[in-house]
Amino acid sequence: TAVTSFVQQQGLALTVPFFWNAHPDTIAAGLLAEARRVLAPNQLVVEVTEKGDWGDAVIQALHDHRQAGYRIALDDFGAGYSGLNRLIQIQPTTVKLDRLLIQGIDHDPIKRQLVQAVTQLGPHFGFRVLAEGVETAEELITILRLQAALGPGVSFARHALWDKATRADEDCQ
């Protein structure tokens, strides 16, 4: 798979978890088991989007992944798919709130209430909550008050492509 090839080609010794954003079709094809042959449970978190076909094969593969000690992140939570059902089906270790839920949260009481409800569910369901797309200081303060952990946001750091990140690493040697 792209994940295992990338890790092997780069000779990475992963000391922090590698978050792999996997589509349900990729999971249904059996690629999680292949990734587990290369990466230890502390090295891999599979991020699965709610989009796509979530047949029995996907649910079973994610269940097997979690049973093997690996972590699962439910990506784009709140984007309008079947979020609550996914929480029950896969019991993720991380729930990543969709950026559209975070944008303008400091001005929107409904968004605040929804995020607060999810963060309060976290300890009961065994997941932590990450907020994606935090772009302003006001959003940051609001998210911290709601006890959600931070996630990616371009105000904090720009996204990097693998090949660009690799070249930057080579320049430092």
mmCIF file of C-alpha atoms in Angstrom:
data_model
loop_
_atom_site.group_PDB
_atom_site.id
_atom_site.type_symbol
_atom_site.label_atom_id
_atom_site.label_comp_id
_atom_site.label_asym_id
_atom_site.label_seq_id
_atom_site.Cartn_x
_atom_site.Cartn_y
_atom_site.Cartn_z
ATOM 1 C CA THR A 1 0.000 0.000 0.000
ATOM 2 C CA ALA A 2 1.023 3.616 -0.239
ATOM 3 C CA VAL A 3 1.404 3.810 3.539
ATOM 4 C CA THR A 4 3.698 0.823 3.922
ATOM 5 C CA SER A 5 5.707 1.751 0.825
ATOM 6 C CA PHE A 6 6.173 5.299 2.053
ATOM 7 C CA VAL A 7 7.312 4.208 5.514
ATOM 8 C CA GLN A 8 9.692 1.594 4.099
ATOM 9 C CA GLN A 9 11.135 3.838 1.349
ATOM 10 C CA GLN A 10 11.769 6.696 3.745
ATOM 11 C CA GLY A 11 13.216 4.408 6.403
ATOM 12 C CA LEU A 12 11.036 6.115 8.965
ATOM 13 C CA ALA A 13 11.293 5.232 12.609
ATOM 14 C CA LEU A 14 7.925 6.500 13.653
ATOM 15 C CA THR A 15 8.027 7.882 17.176
ATOM 16 C CA VAL A 16 4.690 9.646 16.800
ATOM 17 C CA PRO A 17 1.603 8.078 15.254
ATOM 18 C CA PHE A 18 1.193 8.174 11.494
ATOM 19 C CA PHE A 19 -2.392 9.215 10.651
ATOM 20 C CA TRP A 20 -3.497 7.422 7.482
ATOM 21 C CA ASN A 21 -6.633 8.876 5.877
ATOM 22 C CA ALA A 22 -8.244 5.777 4.374
ATOM 23 C CA HIS A 23 -11.402 5.629 2.297
ATOM 24 C CA PRO A 24 -13.832 2.816 3.175
ATOM 25 C CA ASP A 25 -13.128 1.189 -0.227
ATOM 26 C CA THR A 26 -9.438 0.946 0.690
ATOM 27 C CA ILE A 27 -10.360 -0.659 3.988
ATOM 28 C CA ALA A 28 -12.728 -3.110 2.301
ATOM 29 C CA ALA A 29 -9.856 -4.141 0.000
ATOM 30 C CA GLY A 30 -7.960 -5.472 3.044
ATOM 31 C CA LEU A 31 -5.164 -2.918 3.210
ATOM 32 C CA LEU A 32 -5.338 -2.452 6.980
ATOM 33 C CA ALA A 33 -3.908 -5.920 7.586
ATOM 34 C CA GLU A 34 -1.017 -5.112 5.238
ATOM 35 C CA ALA A 35 -0.287 -1.863 7.087
ATOM 36 C CA ARG A 36 -0.267 -3.773 10.385
ATOM 37 C CA ARG A 37 2.551 -5.977 9.091
ATOM 38 C CA VAL A 38 4.791 -2.898 8.872
ATOM 39 C CA LEU A 39 3.518 -0.566 11.589
ATOM 40 C CA ALA A 40 3.040 -1.235 15.295
ATOM 41 C CA PRO A 41 -0.129 -0.153 17.125
ATOM 42 C CA ASN A 42 1.586 2.943 18.537
ATOM 43 C CA GLN A 43 2.694 3.967 15.032
ATOM 44 C CA LEU A 44 -0.575 3.931 13.103
ATOM 45 C CA VAL A 45 -3.928 5.621 13.451
ATOM 46 C CA VAL A 46 -6.292 4.935 10.576
ATOM 47 C CA GLU A 47 -8.503 7.931 9.805
ATOM 48 C CA VAL A 48 -11.664 6.852 8.107
ATOM 49 C CA THR A 49 -14.117 9.241 6.559
ATOM 50 C CA GLU A 50 -17.824 8.760 6.914
ATOM 51 C CA LYS A 51 -18.152 9.059 3.141
ATOM 52 C CA GLY A 52 -18.337 6.013 0.907
ATOM 53 C CA ASP A 53 -19.792 2.528 1.188
ATOM 54 C CA TRP A 54 -19.691 1.214 4.737
ATOM 55 C CA GLY A 55 -20.524 -2.420 4.151
ATOM 56 C CA ASP A 56 -19.994 -5.264 6.587
ATOM 57 C CA ALA A 57 -16.427 -5.810 5.329
ATOM 58 C CA VAL A 58 -15.423 -2.279 6.378
ATOM 59 C CA ILE A 59 -17.022 -2.577 9.808
ATOM 60 C CA GLN A 60 -15.351 -5.970 10.377
ATOM 61 C CA ALA A 61 -11.933 -4.744 9.193
ATOM 62 C CA LEU A 62 -12.109 -1.758 11.544
ATOM 63 C CA HIS A 63 -13.247 -3.964 14.410
ATOM 64 C CA ASP A 64 -10.298 -6.325 13.758
ATOM 65 C CA HIS A 65 -7.963 -3.329 13.581
ATOM 66 C CA ARG A 66 -9.129 -2.034 16.940
ATOM 67 C CA GLN A 67 -9.004 -5.528 18.483
ATOM 68 C CA ALA A 68 -5.363 -5.768 17.374
ATOM 69 C CA GLY A 69 -4.627 -2.681 19.497
ATOM 70 C CA TYR A 70 -4.619 -0.086 16.721
ATOM 71 C CA ARG A 71 -6.384 3.250 16.931
ATOM 72 C CA ILE A 72 -9.144 4.550 14.687
ATOM 73 C CA ALA A 73 -10.057 8.167 14.019
ATOM 74 C CA LEU A 74 -13.487 8.995 12.658
ATOM 75 C CA ASP A 75 -12.802 11.863 10.255
ATOM 76 C CA ASP A 76 -15.168 14.648 9.164
ATOM 77 C CA PHE A 77 -17.570 14.017 12.054
ATOM 78 C CA GLY A 78 -20.551 16.318 11.774
ATOM 79 C CA ALA A 79 -20.313 16.684 8.002
ATOM 80 C CA GLY A 80 -23.838 15.354 7.570
ATOM 81 C CA TYR A 81 -23.376 11.617 7.070
ATOM 82 C CA SER A 82 -24.313 8.999 9.672
ATOM 83 C CA GLY A 83 -22.051 10.108 12.510
ATOM 84 C CA LEU A 84 -23.805 8.760 15.578
ATOM 85 C CA ASN A 85 -24.273 5.364 13.983
ATOM 86 C CA ARG A 86 -20.543 5.303 13.099
ATOM 87 C CA LEU A 87 -19.635 5.994 16.733
ATOM 88 C CA ILE A 88 -21.540 2.894 17.740
ATOM 89 C CA GLN A 89 -20.301 0.711 14.865
ATOM 90 C CA ILE A 90 -16.551 1.337 15.017
ATOM 91 C CA GLN A 91 -15.983 2.781 18.484
ATOM 92 C CA PRO A 92 -13.217 5.152 17.376
ATOM 93 C CA THR A 93 -10.406 6.271 19.653
ATOM 94 C CA THR A 94 -10.499 9.742 18.098
ATOM 95 C CA VAL A 95 -13.339 11.780 16.636
ATOM 96 C CA LYS A 96 -12.231 14.574 14.323
ATOM 97 C CA LEU A 97 -14.855 17.291 14.115
ATOM 98 C CA ASP A 98 -15.384 18.581 10.598
ATOM 99 C CA ARG A 99 -13.974 22.043 9.973
ATOM 100 C CA LEU A 100 -17.394 23.390 8.986
ATOM 101 C CA LEU A 101 -18.566 22.691 12.542
ATOM 102 C CA ILE A 102 -15.590 24.669 13.872
ATOM 103 C CA GLN A 103 -15.678 27.659 11.537
ATOM 104 C CA GLY A 104 -17.348 30.543 13.350
ATOM 105 C CA ILE A 105 -18.046 28.458 16.463
ATOM 106 C CA ASP A 106 -17.280 31.496 18.612
ATOM 107 C CA HIS A 107 -20.355 33.252 17.120
ATOM 108 C CA ASP A 108 -22.700 30.276 16.825
ATOM 109 C CA PRO A 109 -24.373 28.907 19.990
ATOM 110 C CA ILE A 110 -25.769 25.861 18.154
ATOM 111 C CA LYS A 111 -22.295 24.808 16.986
ATOM 112 C CA ARG A 112 -20.976 25.304 20.515
ATOM 113 C CA GLN A 113 -23.725 23.127 21.960
ATOM 114 C CA LEU A 114 -23.107 20.383 19.395
ATOM 115 C CA VAL A 115 -19.348 20.371 20.009
ATOM 116 C CA GLN A 116 -19.881 20.402 23.753
ATOM 117 C CA ALA A 117 -22.215 17.403 23.472
ATOM 118 C CA VAL A 118 -19.609 15.438 21.500
ATOM 119 C CA THR A 119 -16.794 16.328 23.917
ATOM 120 C CA GLN A 120 -18.983 15.210 26.823
ATOM 121 C CA LEU A 121 -19.677 11.881 25.093
ATOM 122 C CA GLY A 122 -15.961 11.233 24.573
ATOM 123 C CA PRO A 123 -15.075 9.907 28.036
ATOM 124 C CA HIS A 124 -18.163 7.660 28.060
ATOM 125 C CA PHE A 125 -17.473 6.189 24.618
ATOM 126 C CA GLY A 126 -13.681 6.097 24.978
ATOM 127 C CA PHE A 127 -12.682 8.650 22.355
ATOM 128 C CA ARG A 128 -10.959 12.011 22.360
ATOM 129 C CA VAL A 129 -12.186 14.890 20.242
ATOM 130 C CA LEU A 130 -10.023 16.826 17.773
ATOM 131 C CA ALA A 131 -11.243 20.037 16.179
ATOM 132 C CA GLU A 132 -10.180 20.474 12.560
ATOM 133 C CA GLY A 133 -9.875 23.830 10.876
ATOM 134 C CA VAL A 134 -9.300 26.113 13.847
ATOM 135 C CA GLU A 135 -8.292 29.344 12.092
ATOM 136 C CA THR A 136 -8.843 32.243 14.474
ATOM 137 C CA ALA A 137 -7.873 33.065 18.031
ATOM 138 C CA GLU A 138 -11.569 33.278 18.940
ATOM 139 C CA GLU A 139 -12.224 29.778 17.572
ATOM 140 C CA LEU A 140 -9.182 28.511 19.455
ATOM 141 C CA ILE A 141 -10.373 29.972 22.765
ATOM 142 C CA THR A 142 -13.862 28.561 22.235
ATOM 143 C CA ILE A 143 -12.560 25.082 21.380
ATOM 144 C CA LEU A 144 -10.311 25.059 24.430
ATOM 145 C CA ARG A 145 -13.217 26.107 26.647
ATOM 146 C CA LEU A 146 -15.262 23.227 25.212
ATOM 147 C CA GLN A 147 -12.383 20.869 26.081
ATOM 148 C CA ALA A 148 -11.704 19.652 22.563
ATOM 149 C CA ALA A 149 -8.122 18.992 21.558
ATOM 150 C CA LEU A 150 -6.702 20.891 18.623
ATOM 151 C CA GLY A 151 -6.410 19.509 15.152
ATOM 152 C CA PRO A 152 -5.028 20.812 11.904
ATOM 153 C CA GLY A 153 -5.581 24.408 10.922
ATOM 154 C CA VAL A 154 -3.695 26.388 8.301
ATOM 155 C CA SER A 155 -3.322 29.346 10.660
ATOM 156 C CA PHE A 156 -1.051 27.146 12.769
ATOM 157 C CA ALA A 157 0.776 25.185 10.069
ATOM 158 C CA ARG A 158 0.396 24.676 6.344
ATOM 159 C CA HIS A 159 -0.202 21.185 4.962
ATOM 160 C CA ALA A 160 2.823 19.560 3.339
ATOM 161 C CA LEU A 161 2.965 16.911 0.657
ATOM 162 C CA TRP A 162 5.054 13.848 1.388
ATOM 163 C CA ASP A 163 7.610 14.602 -1.321
ATOM 164 C CA LYS A 164 8.018 18.205 -0.171
ATOM 165 C CA ALA A 165 8.359 17.153 3.458
ATOM 166 C CA THR A 166 10.969 14.584 2.456
ATOM 167 C CA ARG A 167 12.990 17.166 0.525
ATOM 168 C CA ALA A 168 12.882 19.528 3.484
ATOM 169 C CA ASP A 169 14.194 16.744 5.726
ATOM 170 C CA GLU A 170 17.035 16.058 3.279
ATOM 171 C CA ASP A 171 17.980 19.751 3.249
ATOM 172 C CA CYS A 172 18.486 19.616 7.024
ATOM 173 C CA GLN A 173 21.034 16.794 6.886
#
